[in-house]
Short mmCIF file of C-alpha atoms in Angstrom, two decimals:
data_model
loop_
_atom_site.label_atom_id
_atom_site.label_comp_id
_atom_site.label_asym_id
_atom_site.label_seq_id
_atom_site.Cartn_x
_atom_site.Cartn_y
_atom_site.Cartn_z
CA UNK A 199 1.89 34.58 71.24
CA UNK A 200 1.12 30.76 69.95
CA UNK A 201 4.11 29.04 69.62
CA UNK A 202 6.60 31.60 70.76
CA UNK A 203 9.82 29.15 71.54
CA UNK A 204 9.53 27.74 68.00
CA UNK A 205 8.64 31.42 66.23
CA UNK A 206 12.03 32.05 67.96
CA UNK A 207 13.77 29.07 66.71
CA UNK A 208 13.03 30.03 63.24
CA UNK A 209 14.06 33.29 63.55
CA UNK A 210 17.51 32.09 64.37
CA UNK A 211 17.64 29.81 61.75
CA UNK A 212 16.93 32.69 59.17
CA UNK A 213 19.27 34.59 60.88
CA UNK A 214 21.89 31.62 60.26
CA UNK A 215 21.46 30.97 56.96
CA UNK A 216 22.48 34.84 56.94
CA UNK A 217 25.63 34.68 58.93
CA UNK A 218 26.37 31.23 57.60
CA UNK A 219 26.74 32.48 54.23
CA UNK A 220 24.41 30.27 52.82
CA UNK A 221 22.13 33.02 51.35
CA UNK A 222 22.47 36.50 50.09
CA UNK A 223 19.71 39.28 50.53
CA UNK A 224 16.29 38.05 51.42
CA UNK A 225 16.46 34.90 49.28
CA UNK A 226 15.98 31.53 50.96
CA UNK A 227 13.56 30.44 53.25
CA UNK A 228 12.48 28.46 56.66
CA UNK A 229 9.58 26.04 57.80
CA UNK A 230 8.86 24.22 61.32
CA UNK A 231 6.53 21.68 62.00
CA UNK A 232 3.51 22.69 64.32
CA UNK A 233 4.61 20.33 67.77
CA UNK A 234 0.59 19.67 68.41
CA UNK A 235 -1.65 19.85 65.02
CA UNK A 236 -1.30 19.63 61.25
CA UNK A 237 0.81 22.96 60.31
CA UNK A 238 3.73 25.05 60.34
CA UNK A 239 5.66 28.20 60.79
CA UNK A 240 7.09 29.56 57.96
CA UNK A 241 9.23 33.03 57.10
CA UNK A 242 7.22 35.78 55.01
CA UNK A 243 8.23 36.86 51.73
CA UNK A 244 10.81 39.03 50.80
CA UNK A 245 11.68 40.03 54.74
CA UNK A 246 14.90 41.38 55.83
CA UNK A 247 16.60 38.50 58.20
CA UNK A 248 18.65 41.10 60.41
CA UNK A 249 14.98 42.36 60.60
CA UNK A 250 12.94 39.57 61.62
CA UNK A 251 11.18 39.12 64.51
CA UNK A 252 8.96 36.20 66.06
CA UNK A 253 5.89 37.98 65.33
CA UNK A 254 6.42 38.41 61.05
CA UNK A 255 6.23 34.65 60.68
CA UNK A 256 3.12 33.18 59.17
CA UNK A 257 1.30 30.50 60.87
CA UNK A 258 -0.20 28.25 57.56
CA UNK A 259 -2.69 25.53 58.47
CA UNK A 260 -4.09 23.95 55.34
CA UNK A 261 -5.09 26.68 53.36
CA UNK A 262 -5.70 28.90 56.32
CA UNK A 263 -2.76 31.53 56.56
CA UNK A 264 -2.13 33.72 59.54
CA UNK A 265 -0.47 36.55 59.74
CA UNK A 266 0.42 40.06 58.88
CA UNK A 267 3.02 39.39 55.82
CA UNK A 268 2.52 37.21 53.16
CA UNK A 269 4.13 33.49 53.28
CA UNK A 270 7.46 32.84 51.50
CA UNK A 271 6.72 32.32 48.30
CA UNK A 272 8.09 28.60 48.37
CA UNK A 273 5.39 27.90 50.67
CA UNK A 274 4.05 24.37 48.46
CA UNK A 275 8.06 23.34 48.27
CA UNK A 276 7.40 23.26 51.97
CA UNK A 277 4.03 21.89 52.22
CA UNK A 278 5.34 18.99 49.74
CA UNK A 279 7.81 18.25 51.49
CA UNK A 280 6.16 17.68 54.85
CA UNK A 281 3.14 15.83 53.26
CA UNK A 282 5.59 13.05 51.93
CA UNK A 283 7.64 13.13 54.81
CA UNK A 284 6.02 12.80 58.04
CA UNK A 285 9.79 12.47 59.67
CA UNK A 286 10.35 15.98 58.55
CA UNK A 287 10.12 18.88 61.54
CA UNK A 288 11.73 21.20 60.11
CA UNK A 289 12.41 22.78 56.02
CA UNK A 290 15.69 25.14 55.29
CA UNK A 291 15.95 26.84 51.90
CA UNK A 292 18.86 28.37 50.72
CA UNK A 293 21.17 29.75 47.72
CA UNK A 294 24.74 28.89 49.22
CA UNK A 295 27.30 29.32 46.06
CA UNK A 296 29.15 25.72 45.58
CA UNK A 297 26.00 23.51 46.41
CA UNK A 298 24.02 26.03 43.48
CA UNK A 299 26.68 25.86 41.23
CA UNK A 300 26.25 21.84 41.27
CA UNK A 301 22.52 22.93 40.94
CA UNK A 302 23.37 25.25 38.04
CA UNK A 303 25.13 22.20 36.61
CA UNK A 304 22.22 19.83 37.13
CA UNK A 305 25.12 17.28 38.98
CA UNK A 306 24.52 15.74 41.86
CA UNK A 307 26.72 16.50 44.85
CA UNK A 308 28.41 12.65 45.47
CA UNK A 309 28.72 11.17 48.59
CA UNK A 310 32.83 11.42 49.50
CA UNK A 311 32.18 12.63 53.13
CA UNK A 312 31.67 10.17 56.04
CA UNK A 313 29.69 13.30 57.40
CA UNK A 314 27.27 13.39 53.54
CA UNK A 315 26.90 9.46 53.97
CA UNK A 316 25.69 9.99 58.09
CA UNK A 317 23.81 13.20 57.72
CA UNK A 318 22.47 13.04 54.37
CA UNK A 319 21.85 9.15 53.65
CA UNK A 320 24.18 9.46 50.22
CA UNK A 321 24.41 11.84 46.98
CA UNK A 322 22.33 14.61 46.83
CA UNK A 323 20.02 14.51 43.52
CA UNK A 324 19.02 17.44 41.52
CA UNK A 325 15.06 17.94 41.13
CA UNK A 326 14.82 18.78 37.53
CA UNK A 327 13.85 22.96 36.58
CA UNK A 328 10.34 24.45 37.41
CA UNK A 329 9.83 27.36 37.97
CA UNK A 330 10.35 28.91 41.83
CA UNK A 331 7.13 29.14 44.01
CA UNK A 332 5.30 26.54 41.43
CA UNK A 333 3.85 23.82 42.54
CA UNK A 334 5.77 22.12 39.67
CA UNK A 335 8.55 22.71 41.56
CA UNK A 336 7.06 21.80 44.71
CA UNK A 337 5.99 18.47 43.35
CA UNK A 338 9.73 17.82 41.92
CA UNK A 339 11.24 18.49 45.08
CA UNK A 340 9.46 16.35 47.18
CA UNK A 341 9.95 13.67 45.12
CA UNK A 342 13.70 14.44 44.72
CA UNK A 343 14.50 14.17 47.94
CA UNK A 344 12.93 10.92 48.58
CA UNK A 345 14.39 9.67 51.90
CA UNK A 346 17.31 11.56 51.41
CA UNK A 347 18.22 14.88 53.95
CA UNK A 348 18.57 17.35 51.19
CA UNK A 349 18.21 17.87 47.72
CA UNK A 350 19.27 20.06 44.98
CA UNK A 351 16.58 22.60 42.68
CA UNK A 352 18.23 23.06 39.23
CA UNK A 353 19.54 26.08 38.46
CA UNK A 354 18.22 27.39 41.77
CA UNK A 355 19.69 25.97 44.95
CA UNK A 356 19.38 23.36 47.83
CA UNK A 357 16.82 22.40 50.03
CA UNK A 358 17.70 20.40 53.45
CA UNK A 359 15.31 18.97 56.01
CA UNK A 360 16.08 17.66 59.78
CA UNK A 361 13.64 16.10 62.38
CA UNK A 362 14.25 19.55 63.67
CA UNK A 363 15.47 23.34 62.83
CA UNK A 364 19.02 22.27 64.38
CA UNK A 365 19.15 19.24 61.96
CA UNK A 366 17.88 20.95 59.04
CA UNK A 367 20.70 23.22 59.20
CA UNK A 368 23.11 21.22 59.42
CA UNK A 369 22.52 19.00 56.34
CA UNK A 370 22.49 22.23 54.83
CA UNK A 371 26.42 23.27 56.01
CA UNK A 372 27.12 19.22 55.00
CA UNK A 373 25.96 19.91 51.70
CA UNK A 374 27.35 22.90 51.11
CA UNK A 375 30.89 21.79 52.40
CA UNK A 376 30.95 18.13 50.77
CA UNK A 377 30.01 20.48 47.57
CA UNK A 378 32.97 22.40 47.99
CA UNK A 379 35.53 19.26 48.69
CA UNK A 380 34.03 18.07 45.61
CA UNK A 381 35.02 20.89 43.84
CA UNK A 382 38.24 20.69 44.77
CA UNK A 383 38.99 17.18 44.47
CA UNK A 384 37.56 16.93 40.75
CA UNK A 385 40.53 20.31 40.33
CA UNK A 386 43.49 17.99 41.65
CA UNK A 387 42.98 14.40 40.30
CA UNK A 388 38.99 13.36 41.26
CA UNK A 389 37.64 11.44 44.06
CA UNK A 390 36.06 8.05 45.27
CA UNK A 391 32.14 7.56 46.85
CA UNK A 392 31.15 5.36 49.17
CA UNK A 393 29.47 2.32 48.46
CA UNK A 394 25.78 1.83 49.00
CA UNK A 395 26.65 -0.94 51.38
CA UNK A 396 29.21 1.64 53.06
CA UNK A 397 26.21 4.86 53.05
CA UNK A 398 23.55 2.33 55.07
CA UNK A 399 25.89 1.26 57.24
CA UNK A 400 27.30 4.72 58.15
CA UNK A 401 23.77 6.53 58.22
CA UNK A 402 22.57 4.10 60.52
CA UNK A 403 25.77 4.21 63.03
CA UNK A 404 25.03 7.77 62.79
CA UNK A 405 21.07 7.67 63.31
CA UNK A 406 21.23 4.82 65.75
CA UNK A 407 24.70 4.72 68.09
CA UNK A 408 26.53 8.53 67.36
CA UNK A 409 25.78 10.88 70.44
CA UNK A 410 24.54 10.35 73.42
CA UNK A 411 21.53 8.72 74.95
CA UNK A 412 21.90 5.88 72.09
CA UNK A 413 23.09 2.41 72.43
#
């Protein structure tokens, strides 16, 4: 099987956003960059995570689709994304309640967290409503997110990309965390953002110098 390690890799993922809490049911979805040509892996519609295996995940090159299931149905959100952002390996979906309910909302989730200013570059923005699997909607999110890691779908829920599936799920948990402090904060007196001057120079410490193997 084509691709195995990386089938596997978003299998886990799916899985996560499961266990994670970040999606309910079926809902949500997960994309990887092909390592070698134009395409990418993406989960089928309507599957069971718990369920999954390697072999239900479609294989979508262009408008060539592989596969015995059907694609998610967010398949151009994905697409979108990775046409506008060739830094983008990897696409995670999902429906987790406090980022949503800033989605519901149509706020955007500010940047208060030293981990939202590294991970996610600043504030996540809300993409304005269209309706799910549109290419509306596709078009909207792309364009959302800019350069950002994540951004929110109004009255739907949050969409966070990584160079890979790792990374992609984690600006997910950011989100979704920072969204909850938020929450909080506003209940007991408000909070503070950085700076833009204070986001750049954290993202880049964090891109450039945090972990290993960096200067």
């Amino acid at each position: 099987m084509i691709y195995n390690r990386l089938r596997q890799e978003v299998v886990k993922t799916a899985r996560e956003m499961l266990t994670q809490g970040l999606v309910i049911g079926t809902w949500g979805n997960v994309s990887a960059r092909l390592p070698d040509r134009p395409g990418i892996l993406i989960t089928p519609s309507g599957m069971d995570y718990l369920a999954l295996t390697p072999d239900d995940l479609v294989l979508v090159e262009g408008d060539s689709v592989s596969g015995r299931l059907k694609p998610s149905t967010e398949l151009l959100l994905h697409q979108a994304i990775y046409e506008k952002r060739p830094d983008v390996g990897a696409v995670v979906h999902t429906h987790s309640l406090y980022a949503t309910a800033f989605a519901a909302a149509e706020r955007p989730i500010p940047a208060i967290t030293e981990e939202m200013a590294q991970v996610i570059g600043g504030s996540v923005d809300t993409a304005p409503y269209a309706p799910c699997g549109s290419s509306a909607l596709a078009e909207l999110a792309a364009r959302y997110l800019s350069r950002k890691q994540a951004v929110l779908l109004a009255r739907h829920g949050l969409v966070g990309v990584g160079q890979d599936l790792k990374e992609a799920m984690l600006s997910c948990i950011i989100v979704e965390k920072t969204a909850q402090i938020a929450a909080i904060a506003h209940m007991i007196g408000g909070c503070s953002e950085f700076s833009p001057d204070e986001i750049k120079e954290l993202r880049e410490n964090y891109v450039y110098k945090y972990g290993q193997n960096k200067e």
